PDB file of C-alpha atoms in Angstrom:
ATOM      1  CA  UNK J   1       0.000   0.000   0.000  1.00 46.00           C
ATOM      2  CA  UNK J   2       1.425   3.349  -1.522  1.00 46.00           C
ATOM      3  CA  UNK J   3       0.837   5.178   1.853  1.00 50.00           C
ATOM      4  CA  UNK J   4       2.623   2.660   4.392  1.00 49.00           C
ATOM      5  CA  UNK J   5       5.619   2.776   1.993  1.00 44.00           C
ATOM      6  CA  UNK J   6       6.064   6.403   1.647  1.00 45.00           C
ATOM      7  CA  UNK J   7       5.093   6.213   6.126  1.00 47.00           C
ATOM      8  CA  UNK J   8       8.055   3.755   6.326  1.00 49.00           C
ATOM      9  CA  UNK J   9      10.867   5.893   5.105  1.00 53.00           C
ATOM     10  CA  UNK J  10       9.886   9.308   5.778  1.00 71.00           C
ATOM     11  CA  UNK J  11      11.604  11.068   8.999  1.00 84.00           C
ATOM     12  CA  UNK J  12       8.343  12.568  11.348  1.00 91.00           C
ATOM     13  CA  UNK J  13       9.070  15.187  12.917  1.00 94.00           C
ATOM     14  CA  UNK J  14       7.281  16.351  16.231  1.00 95.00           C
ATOM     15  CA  UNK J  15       7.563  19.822  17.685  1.00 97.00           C
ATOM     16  CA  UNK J  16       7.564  19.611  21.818  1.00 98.00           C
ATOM     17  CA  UNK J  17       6.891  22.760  23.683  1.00 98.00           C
ATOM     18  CA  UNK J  18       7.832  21.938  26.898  1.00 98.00           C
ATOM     19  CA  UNK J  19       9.274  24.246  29.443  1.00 97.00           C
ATOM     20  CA  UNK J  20      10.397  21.153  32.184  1.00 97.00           C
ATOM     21  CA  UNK J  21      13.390  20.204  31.401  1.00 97.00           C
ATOM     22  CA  UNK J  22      13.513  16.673  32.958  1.00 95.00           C
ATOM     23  CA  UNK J  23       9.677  16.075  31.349  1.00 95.00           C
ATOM     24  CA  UNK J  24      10.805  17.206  27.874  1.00 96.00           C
ATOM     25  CA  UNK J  25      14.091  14.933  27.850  1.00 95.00           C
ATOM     26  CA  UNK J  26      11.934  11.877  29.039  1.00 93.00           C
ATOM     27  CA  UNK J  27       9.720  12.460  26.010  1.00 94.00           C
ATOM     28  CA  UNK J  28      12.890  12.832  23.665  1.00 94.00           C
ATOM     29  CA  UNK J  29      14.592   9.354  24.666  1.00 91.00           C
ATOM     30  CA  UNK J  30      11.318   7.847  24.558  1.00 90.00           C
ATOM     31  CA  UNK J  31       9.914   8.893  21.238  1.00 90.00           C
ATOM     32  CA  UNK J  32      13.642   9.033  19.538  1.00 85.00           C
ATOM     33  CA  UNK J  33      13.539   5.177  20.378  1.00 81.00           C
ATOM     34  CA  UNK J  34      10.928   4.496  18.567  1.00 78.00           C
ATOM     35  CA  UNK J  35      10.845   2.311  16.005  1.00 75.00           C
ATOM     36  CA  UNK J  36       9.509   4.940  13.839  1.00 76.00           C
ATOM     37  CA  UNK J  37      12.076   7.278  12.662  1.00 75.00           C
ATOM     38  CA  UNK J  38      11.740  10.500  14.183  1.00 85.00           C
ATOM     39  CA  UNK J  39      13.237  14.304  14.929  1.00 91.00           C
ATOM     40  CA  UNK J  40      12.351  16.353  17.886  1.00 95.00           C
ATOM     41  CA  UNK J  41      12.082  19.770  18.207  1.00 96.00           C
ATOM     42  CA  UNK J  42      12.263  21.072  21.329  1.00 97.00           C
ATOM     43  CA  UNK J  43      11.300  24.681  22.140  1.00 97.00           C
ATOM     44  CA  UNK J  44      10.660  25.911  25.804  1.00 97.00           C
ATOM     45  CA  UNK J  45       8.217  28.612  25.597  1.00 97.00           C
ATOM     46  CA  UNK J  46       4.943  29.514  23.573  1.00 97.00           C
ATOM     47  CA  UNK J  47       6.457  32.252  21.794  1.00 97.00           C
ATOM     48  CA  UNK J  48       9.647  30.132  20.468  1.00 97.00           C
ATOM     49  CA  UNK J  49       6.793  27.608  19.353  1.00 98.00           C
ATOM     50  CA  UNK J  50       5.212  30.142  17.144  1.00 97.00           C
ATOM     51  CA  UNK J  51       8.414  31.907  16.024  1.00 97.00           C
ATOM     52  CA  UNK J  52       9.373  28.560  14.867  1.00 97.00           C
ATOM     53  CA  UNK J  53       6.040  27.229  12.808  1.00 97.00           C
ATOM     54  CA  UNK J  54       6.190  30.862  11.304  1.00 96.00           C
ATOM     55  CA  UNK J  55       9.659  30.803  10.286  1.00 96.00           C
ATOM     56  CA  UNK J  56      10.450  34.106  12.099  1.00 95.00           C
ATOM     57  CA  UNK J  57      12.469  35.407  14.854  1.00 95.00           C
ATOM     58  CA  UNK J  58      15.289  32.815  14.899  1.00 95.00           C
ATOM     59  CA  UNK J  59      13.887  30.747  12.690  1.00 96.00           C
ATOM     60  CA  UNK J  60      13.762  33.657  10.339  1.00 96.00           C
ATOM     61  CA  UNK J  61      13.879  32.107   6.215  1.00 92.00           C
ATOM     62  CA  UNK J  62      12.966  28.306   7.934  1.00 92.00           C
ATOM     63  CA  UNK J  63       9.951  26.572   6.585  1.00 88.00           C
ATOM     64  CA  UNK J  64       8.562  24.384   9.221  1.00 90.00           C
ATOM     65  CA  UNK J  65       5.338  21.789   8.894  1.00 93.00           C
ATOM     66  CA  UNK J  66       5.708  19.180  11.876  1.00 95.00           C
ATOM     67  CA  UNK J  67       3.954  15.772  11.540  1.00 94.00           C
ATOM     68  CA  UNK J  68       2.684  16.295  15.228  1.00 96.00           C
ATOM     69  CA  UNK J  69       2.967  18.740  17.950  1.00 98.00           C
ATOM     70  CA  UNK J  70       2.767  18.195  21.391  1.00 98.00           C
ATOM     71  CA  UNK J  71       1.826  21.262  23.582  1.00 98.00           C
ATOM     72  CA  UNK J  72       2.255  22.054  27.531  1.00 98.00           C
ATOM     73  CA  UNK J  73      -0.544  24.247  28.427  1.00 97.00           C
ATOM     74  CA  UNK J  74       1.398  26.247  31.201  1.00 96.00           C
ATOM     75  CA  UNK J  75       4.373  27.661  29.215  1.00 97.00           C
ATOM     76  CA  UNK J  76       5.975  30.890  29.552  1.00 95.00           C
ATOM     77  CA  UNK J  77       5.665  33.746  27.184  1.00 95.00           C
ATOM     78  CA  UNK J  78       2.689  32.465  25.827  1.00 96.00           C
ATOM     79  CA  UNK J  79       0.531  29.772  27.237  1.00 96.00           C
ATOM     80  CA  UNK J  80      -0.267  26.549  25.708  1.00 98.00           C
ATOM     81  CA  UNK J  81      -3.564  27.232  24.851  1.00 98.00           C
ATOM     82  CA  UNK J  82      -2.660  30.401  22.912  1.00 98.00           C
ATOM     83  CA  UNK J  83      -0.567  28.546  20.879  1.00 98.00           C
ATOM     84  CA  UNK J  84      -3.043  26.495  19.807  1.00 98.00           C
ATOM     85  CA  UNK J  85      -5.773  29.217  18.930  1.00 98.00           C
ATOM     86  CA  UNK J  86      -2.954  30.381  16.966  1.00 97.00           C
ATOM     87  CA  UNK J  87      -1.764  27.589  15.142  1.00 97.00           C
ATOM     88  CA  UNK J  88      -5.402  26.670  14.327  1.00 97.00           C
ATOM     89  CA  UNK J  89      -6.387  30.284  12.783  1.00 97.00           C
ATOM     90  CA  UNK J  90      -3.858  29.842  10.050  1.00 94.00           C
ATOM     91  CA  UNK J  91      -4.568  27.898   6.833  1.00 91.00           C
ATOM     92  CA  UNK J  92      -1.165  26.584   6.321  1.00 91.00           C
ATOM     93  CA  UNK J  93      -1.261  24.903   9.601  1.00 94.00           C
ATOM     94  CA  UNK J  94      -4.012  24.291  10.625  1.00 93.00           C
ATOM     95  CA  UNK J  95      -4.678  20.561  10.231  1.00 94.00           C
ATOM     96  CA  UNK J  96      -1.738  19.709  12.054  1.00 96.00           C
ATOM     97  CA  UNK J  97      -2.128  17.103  15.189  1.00 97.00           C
ATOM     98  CA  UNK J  98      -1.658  18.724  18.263  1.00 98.00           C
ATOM     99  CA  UNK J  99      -1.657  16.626  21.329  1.00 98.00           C
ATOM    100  CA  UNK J 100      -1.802  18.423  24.334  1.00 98.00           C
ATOM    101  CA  UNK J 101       0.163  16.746  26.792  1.00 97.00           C
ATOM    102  CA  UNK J 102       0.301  18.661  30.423  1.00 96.00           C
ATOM    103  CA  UNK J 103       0.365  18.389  34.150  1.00 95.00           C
ATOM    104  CA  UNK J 104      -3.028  20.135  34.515  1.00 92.00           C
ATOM    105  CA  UNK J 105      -6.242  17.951  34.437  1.00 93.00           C
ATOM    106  CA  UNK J 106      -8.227  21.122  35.093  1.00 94.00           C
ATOM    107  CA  UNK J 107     -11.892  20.562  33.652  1.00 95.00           C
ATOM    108  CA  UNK J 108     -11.683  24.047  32.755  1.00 96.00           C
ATOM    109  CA  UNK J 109      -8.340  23.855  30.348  1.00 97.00           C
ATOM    110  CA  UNK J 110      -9.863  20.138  28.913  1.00 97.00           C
ATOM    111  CA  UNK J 111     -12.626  22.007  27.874  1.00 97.00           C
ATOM    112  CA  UNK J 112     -11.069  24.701  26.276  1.00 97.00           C
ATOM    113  CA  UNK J 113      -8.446  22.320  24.471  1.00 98.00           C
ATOM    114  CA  UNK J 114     -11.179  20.983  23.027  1.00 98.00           C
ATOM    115  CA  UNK J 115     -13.350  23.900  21.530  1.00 98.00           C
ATOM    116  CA  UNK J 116      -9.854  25.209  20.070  1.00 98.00           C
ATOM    117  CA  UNK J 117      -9.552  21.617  18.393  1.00 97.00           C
ATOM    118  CA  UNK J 118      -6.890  20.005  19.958  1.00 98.00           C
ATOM    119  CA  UNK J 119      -6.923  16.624  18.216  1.00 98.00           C
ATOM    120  CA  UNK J 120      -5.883  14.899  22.112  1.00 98.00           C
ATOM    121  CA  UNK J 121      -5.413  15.768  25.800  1.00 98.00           C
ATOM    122  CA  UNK J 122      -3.173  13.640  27.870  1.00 98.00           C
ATOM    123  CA  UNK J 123      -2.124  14.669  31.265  1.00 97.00           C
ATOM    124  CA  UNK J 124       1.355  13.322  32.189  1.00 96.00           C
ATOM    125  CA  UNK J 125       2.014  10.569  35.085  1.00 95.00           C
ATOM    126  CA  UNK J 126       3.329  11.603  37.122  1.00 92.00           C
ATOM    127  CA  UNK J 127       4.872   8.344  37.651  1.00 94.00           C
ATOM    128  CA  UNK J 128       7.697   7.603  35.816  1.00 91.00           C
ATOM    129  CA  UNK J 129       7.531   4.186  34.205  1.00 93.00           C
ATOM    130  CA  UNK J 130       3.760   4.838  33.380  1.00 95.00           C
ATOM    131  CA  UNK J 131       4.883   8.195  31.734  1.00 94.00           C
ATOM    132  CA  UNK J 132       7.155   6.357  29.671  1.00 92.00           C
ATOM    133  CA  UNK J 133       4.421   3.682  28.856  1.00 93.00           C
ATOM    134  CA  UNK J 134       2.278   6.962  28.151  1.00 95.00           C
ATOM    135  CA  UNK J 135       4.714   7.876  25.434  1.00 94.00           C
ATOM    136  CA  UNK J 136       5.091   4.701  23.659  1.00 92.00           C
ATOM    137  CA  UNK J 137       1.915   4.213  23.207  1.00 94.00           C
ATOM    138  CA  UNK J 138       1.156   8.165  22.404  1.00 95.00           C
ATOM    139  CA  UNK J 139       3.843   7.600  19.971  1.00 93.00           C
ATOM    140  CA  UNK J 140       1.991   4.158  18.583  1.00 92.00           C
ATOM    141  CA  UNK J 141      -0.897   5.836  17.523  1.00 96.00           C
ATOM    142  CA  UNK J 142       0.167   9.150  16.453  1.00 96.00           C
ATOM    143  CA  UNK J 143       3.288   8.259  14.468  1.00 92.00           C
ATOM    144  CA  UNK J 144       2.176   4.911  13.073  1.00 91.00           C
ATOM    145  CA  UNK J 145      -1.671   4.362  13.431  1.00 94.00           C
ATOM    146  CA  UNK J 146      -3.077   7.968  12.845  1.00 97.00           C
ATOM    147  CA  UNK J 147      -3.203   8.961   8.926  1.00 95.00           C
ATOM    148  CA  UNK J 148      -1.160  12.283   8.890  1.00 92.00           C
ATOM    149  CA  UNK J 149      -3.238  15.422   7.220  1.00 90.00           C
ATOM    150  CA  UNK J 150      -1.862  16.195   3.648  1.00 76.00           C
ATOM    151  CA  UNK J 151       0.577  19.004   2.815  1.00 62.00           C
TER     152      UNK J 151
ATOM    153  CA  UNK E   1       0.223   8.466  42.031  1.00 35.00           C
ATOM    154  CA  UNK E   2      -1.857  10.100  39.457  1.00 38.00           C
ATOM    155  CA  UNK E   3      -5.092   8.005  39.107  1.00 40.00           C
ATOM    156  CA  UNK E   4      -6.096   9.988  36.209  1.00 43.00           C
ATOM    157  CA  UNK E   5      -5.035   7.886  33.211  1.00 45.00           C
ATOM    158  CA  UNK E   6      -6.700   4.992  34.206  1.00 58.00           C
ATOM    159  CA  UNK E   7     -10.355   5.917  32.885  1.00 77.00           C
ATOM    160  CA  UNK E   8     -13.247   4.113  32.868  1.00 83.00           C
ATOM    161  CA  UNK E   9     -14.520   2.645  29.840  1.00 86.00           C
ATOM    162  CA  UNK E  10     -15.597   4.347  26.916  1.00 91.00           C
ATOM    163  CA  UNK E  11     -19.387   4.681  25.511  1.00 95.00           C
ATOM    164  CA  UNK E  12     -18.708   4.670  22.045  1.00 97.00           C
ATOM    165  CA  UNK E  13     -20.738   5.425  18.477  1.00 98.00           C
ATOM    166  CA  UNK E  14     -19.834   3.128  15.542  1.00 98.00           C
ATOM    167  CA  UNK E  15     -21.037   4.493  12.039  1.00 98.00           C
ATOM    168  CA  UNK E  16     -20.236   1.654   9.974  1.00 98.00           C
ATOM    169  CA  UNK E  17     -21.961  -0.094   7.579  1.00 97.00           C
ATOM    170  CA  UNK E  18     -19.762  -3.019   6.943  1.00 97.00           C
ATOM    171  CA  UNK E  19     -21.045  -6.182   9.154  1.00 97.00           C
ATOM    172  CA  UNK E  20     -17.919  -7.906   9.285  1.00 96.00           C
ATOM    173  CA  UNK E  21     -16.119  -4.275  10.101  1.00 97.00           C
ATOM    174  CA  UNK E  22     -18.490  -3.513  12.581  1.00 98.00           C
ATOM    175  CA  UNK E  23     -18.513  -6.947  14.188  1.00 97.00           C
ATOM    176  CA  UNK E  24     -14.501  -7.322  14.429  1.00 96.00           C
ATOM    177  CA  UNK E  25     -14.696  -3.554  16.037  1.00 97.00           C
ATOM    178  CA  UNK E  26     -17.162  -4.538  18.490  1.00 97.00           C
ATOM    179  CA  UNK E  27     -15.558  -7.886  19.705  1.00 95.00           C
ATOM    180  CA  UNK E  28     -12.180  -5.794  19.609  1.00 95.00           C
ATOM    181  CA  UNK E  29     -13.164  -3.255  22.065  1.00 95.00           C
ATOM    182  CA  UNK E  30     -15.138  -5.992  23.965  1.00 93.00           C
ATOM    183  CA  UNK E  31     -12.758  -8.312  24.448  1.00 91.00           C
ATOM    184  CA  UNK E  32     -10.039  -5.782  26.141  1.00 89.00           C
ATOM    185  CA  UNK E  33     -13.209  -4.512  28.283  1.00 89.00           C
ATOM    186  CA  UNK E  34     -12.291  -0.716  26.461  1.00 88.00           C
ATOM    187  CA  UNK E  35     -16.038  -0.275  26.016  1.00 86.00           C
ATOM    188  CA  UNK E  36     -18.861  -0.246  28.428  1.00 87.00           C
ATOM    189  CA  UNK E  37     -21.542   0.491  25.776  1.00 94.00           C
ATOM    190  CA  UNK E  38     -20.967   0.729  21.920  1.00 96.00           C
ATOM    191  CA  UNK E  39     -24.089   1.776  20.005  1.00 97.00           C
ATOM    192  CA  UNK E  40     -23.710   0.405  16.424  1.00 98.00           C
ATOM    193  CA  UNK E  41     -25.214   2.195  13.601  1.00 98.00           C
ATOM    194  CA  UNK E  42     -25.218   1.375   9.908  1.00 98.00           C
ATOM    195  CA  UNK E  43     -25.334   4.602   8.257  1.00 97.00           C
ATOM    196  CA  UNK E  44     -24.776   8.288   8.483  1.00 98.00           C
ATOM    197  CA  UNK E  45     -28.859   9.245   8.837  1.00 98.00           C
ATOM    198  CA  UNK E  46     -28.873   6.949  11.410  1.00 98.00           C
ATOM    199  CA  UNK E  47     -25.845   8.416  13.229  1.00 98.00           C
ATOM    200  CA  UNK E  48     -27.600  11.867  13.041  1.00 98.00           C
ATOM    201  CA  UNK E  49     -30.827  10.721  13.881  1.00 97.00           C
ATOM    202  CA  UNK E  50     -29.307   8.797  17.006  1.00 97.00           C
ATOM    203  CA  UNK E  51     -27.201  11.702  18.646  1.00 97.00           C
ATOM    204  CA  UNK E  52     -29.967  14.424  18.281  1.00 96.00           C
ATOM    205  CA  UNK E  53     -31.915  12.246  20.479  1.00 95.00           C
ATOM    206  CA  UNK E  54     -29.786  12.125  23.221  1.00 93.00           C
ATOM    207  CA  UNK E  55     -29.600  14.968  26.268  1.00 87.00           C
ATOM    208  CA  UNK E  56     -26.716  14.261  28.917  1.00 83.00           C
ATOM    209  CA  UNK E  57     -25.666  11.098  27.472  1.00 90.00           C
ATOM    210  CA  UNK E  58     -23.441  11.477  24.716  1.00 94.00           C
ATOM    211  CA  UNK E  59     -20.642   8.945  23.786  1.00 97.00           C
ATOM    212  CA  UNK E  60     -17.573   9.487  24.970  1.00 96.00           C
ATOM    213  CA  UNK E  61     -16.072   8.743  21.519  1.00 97.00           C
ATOM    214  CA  UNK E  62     -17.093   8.502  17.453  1.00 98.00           C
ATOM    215  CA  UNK E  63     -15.726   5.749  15.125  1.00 98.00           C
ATOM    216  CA  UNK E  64     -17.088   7.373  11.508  1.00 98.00           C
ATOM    217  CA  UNK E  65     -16.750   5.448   8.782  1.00 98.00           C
ATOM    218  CA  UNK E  66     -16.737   7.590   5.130  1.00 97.00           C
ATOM    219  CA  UNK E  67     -18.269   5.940   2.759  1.00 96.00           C
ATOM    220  CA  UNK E  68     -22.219   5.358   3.867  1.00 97.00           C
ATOM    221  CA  UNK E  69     -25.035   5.118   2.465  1.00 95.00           C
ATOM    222  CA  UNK E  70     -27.680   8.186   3.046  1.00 95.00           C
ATOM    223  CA  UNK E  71     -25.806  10.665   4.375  1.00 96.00           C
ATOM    224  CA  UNK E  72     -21.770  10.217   4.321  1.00 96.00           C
ATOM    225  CA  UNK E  73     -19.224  10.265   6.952  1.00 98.00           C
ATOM    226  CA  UNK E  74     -18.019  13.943   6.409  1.00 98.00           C
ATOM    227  CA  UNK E  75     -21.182  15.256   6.417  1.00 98.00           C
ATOM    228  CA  UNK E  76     -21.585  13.658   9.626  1.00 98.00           C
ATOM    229  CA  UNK E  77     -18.736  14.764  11.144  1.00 98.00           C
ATOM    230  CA  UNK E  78     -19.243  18.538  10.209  1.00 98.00           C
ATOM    231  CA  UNK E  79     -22.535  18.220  11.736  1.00 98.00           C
ATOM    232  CA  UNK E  80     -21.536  16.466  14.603  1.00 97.00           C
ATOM    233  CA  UNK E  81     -19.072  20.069  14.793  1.00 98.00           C
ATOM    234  CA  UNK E  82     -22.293  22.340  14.498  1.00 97.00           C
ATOM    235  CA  UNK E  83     -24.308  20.623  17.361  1.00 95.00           C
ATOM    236  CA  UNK E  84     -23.942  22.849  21.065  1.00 93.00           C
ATOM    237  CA  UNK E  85     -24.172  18.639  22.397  1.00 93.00           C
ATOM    238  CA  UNK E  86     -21.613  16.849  20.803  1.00 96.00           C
ATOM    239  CA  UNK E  87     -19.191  19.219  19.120  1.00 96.00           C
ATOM    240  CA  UNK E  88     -16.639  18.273  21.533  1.00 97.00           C
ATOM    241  CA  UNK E  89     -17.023  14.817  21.582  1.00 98.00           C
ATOM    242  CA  UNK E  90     -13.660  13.236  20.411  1.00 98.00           C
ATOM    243  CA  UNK E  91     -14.450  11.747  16.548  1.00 98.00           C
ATOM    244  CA  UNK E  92     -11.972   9.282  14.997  1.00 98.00           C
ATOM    245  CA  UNK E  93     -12.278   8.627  11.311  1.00 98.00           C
ATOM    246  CA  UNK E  94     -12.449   4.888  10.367  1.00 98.00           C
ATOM    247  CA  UNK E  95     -12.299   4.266   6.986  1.00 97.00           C
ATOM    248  CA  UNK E  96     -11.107   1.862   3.749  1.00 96.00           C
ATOM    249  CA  UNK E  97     -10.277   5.666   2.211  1.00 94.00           C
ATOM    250  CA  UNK E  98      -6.765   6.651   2.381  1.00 95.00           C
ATOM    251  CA  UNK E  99      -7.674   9.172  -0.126  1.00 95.00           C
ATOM    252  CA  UNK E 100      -5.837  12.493   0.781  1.00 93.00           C
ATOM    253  CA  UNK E 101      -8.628  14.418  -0.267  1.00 95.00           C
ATOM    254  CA  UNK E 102     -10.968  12.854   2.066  1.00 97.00           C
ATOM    255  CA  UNK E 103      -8.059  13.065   4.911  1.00 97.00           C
ATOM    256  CA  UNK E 104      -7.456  16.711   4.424  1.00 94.00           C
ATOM    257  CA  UNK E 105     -11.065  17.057   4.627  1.00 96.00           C
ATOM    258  CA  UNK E 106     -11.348  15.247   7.569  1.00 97.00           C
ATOM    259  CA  UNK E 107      -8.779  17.289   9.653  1.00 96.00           C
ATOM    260  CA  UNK E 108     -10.392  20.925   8.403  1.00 94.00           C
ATOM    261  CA  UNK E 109     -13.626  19.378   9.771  1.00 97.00           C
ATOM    262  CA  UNK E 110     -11.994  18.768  12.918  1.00 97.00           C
ATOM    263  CA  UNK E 111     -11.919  15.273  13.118  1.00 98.00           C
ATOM    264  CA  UNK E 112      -9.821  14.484  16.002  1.00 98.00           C
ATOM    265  CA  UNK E 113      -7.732  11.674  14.211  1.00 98.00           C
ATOM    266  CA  UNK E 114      -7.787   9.700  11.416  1.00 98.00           C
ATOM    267  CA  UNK E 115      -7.086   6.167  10.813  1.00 98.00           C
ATOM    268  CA  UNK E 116      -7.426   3.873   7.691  1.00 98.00           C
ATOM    269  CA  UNK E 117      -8.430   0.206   8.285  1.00 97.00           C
ATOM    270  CA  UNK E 118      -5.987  -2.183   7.705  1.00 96.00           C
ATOM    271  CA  UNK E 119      -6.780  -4.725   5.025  1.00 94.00           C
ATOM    272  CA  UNK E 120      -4.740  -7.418   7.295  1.00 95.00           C
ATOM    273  CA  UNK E 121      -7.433  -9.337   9.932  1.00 94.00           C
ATOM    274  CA  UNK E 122      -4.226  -8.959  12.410  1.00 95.00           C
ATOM    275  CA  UNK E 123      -3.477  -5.528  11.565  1.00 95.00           C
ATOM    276  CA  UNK E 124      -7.134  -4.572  12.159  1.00 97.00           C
ATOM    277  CA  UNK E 125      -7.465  -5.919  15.504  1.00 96.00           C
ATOM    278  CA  UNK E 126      -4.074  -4.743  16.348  1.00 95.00           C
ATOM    279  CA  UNK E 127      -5.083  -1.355  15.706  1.00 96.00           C
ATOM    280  CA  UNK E 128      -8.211  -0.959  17.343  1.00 96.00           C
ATOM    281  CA  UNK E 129      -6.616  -2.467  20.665  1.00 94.00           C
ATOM    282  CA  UNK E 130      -4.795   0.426  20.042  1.00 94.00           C
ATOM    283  CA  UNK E 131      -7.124   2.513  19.633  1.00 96.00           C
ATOM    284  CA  UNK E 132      -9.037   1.804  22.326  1.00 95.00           C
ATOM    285  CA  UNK E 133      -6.333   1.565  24.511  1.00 94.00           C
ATOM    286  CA  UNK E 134      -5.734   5.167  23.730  1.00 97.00           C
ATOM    287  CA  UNK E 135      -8.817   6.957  23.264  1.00 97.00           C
ATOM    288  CA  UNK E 136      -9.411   4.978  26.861  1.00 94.00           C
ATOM    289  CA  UNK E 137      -6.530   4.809  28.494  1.00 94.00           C
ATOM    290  CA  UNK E 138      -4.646   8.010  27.608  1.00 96.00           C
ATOM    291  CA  UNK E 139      -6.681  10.579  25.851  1.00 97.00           C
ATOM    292  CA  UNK E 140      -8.563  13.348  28.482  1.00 96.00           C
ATOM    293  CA  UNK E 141     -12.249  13.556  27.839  1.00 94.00           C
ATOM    294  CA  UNK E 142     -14.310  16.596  27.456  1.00 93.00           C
ATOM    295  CA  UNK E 143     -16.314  16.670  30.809  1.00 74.00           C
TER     296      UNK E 143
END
């Protein structure tokens, strides 16, 4: 099948914006183990997030379209869910996956993430070995399961 | 120890009018015990029909098939987008179509994921453990 070929040799790349350190290099050696092949992009803030899907700032002259972004809601700069409003308003990106993937299980911010069209909320363990569980399955059905929205 | 990721089981919607589809889908979900109810319906009127009935108790998750007869899985979904009820309600394209038109589609209708069905009887159930697993396990649902 044409699309599992062109899945199988194609590098995914996933922007995290994660501003915990020790949370966003768990999710880099678990996801860069994968057996899909994939690059991570780590920014810390909301502001470097946009910057870097809009080519601008230090990105400035980079063309960016990640295969999947996962999103902190409380980020500095510019929160999580800003991001996403963002992200969603503009045609070019706007079908990307974005998984938000955050401490908070606050009814309040589930609810939001969803009528700004996050595809998925996930709140992290905060249990180690489960986390890591969390992210090889996350990584399961978002790298190799879910159908990736055309360029 | 954060109790939230273990959910309970999902009340699911199943558009699909495929028997042998629907049937492997519903013993899939069944068998891990990912499901405590799954309403099966057989096409996309049906669907419609179904959810405007319902006051509190919407599912907790879609499976939306494209291809149905009366009215088709997209138009489906971007009603199921209109409604005050069930906008939020976490959809998950299901579907023989790997068509990118139809996935592109999908996504600016704000399907929440899209997956195309394996022709492979392993593959299949394989991948809606998976899902399940996820959609139950993992994913946060809208209150």
């Amino acid at each position: 099948m044409m699309v599992e070929e062109e899945r199988e040799t194609a590098t995914l790349e996933i922007l995290l914006v994660e501003d915990n350190e020790a949370h966003a290099e768990l999710v880099k050696r678990t996801l860069e183990s994968h057996e899909v092949s994939n690059r991570i992009v780590h920014v810390g803030d909301g502001e470097e997030a946009l910057d870097y899907l809009h080519g601008r700032g230090k990105y400035q002259g980079q063309s960016s379209r990640p295969h999947l972004i996962l999103l902190d809601v409380r980020l500095p700069k510019v929160d999580g869910l800003e991001v996403l409003e963002e992200i969603r308003s503009h045609e070019n990106l706007e079908s990307i996956p974005i998984v938000m993937l955050t401490t908070s299980a606050s009814e309040r911010d589930v609810l939001k993430a969803y009528r700004l069209h996050a595809n998925s909320y996930v709140v992290k363990p905060l249990d180690f070995d489960e986390f890591e569980e969390l992210m090889r399955d996350l990584g399961f059905y978002w790298l190799v399961w879910n159908q990736r929205p055309t360029v | 120890m954060n109790k939230v990721s273990s959910q309970s089981p999902l009340r699911i919607l199943l558009v699909e009018d495929d028997e042998s589809h629907a049937d492997l889908i519903v013993r899939g979900l069944e068998d891990q015990r990912l499901a405590t109810e799954i309403v099966h319906v057989e096409d996309g009127e049906a669907a419609l029909d179904y959810l405007s009935k319902l006051r509190d108790d919407v599912p907790d998750l879609i499976l939306l098939d494209i291809r149905l007869p009366r009215v088709d899985g997209l138009e489906v979904l971007r009603r199921i987008r209109k409604s005050d009820r069930c906008r939020l309600i976490p959809t998950v394209m299901l579907t023989t179509s790997a068509a990118s038109r139809d996935i592109e589609t999908a996504y600016r209708l704000r399907a929440n994921s899209y997956l195309v069905k394996p022709l492979d009887f392993d593959r299949f159930t394989t991948l809606i453990t998976g899902l399940g697993l996820y959609w139950t396990r993992w994913n946060q649902r809208p209150a």
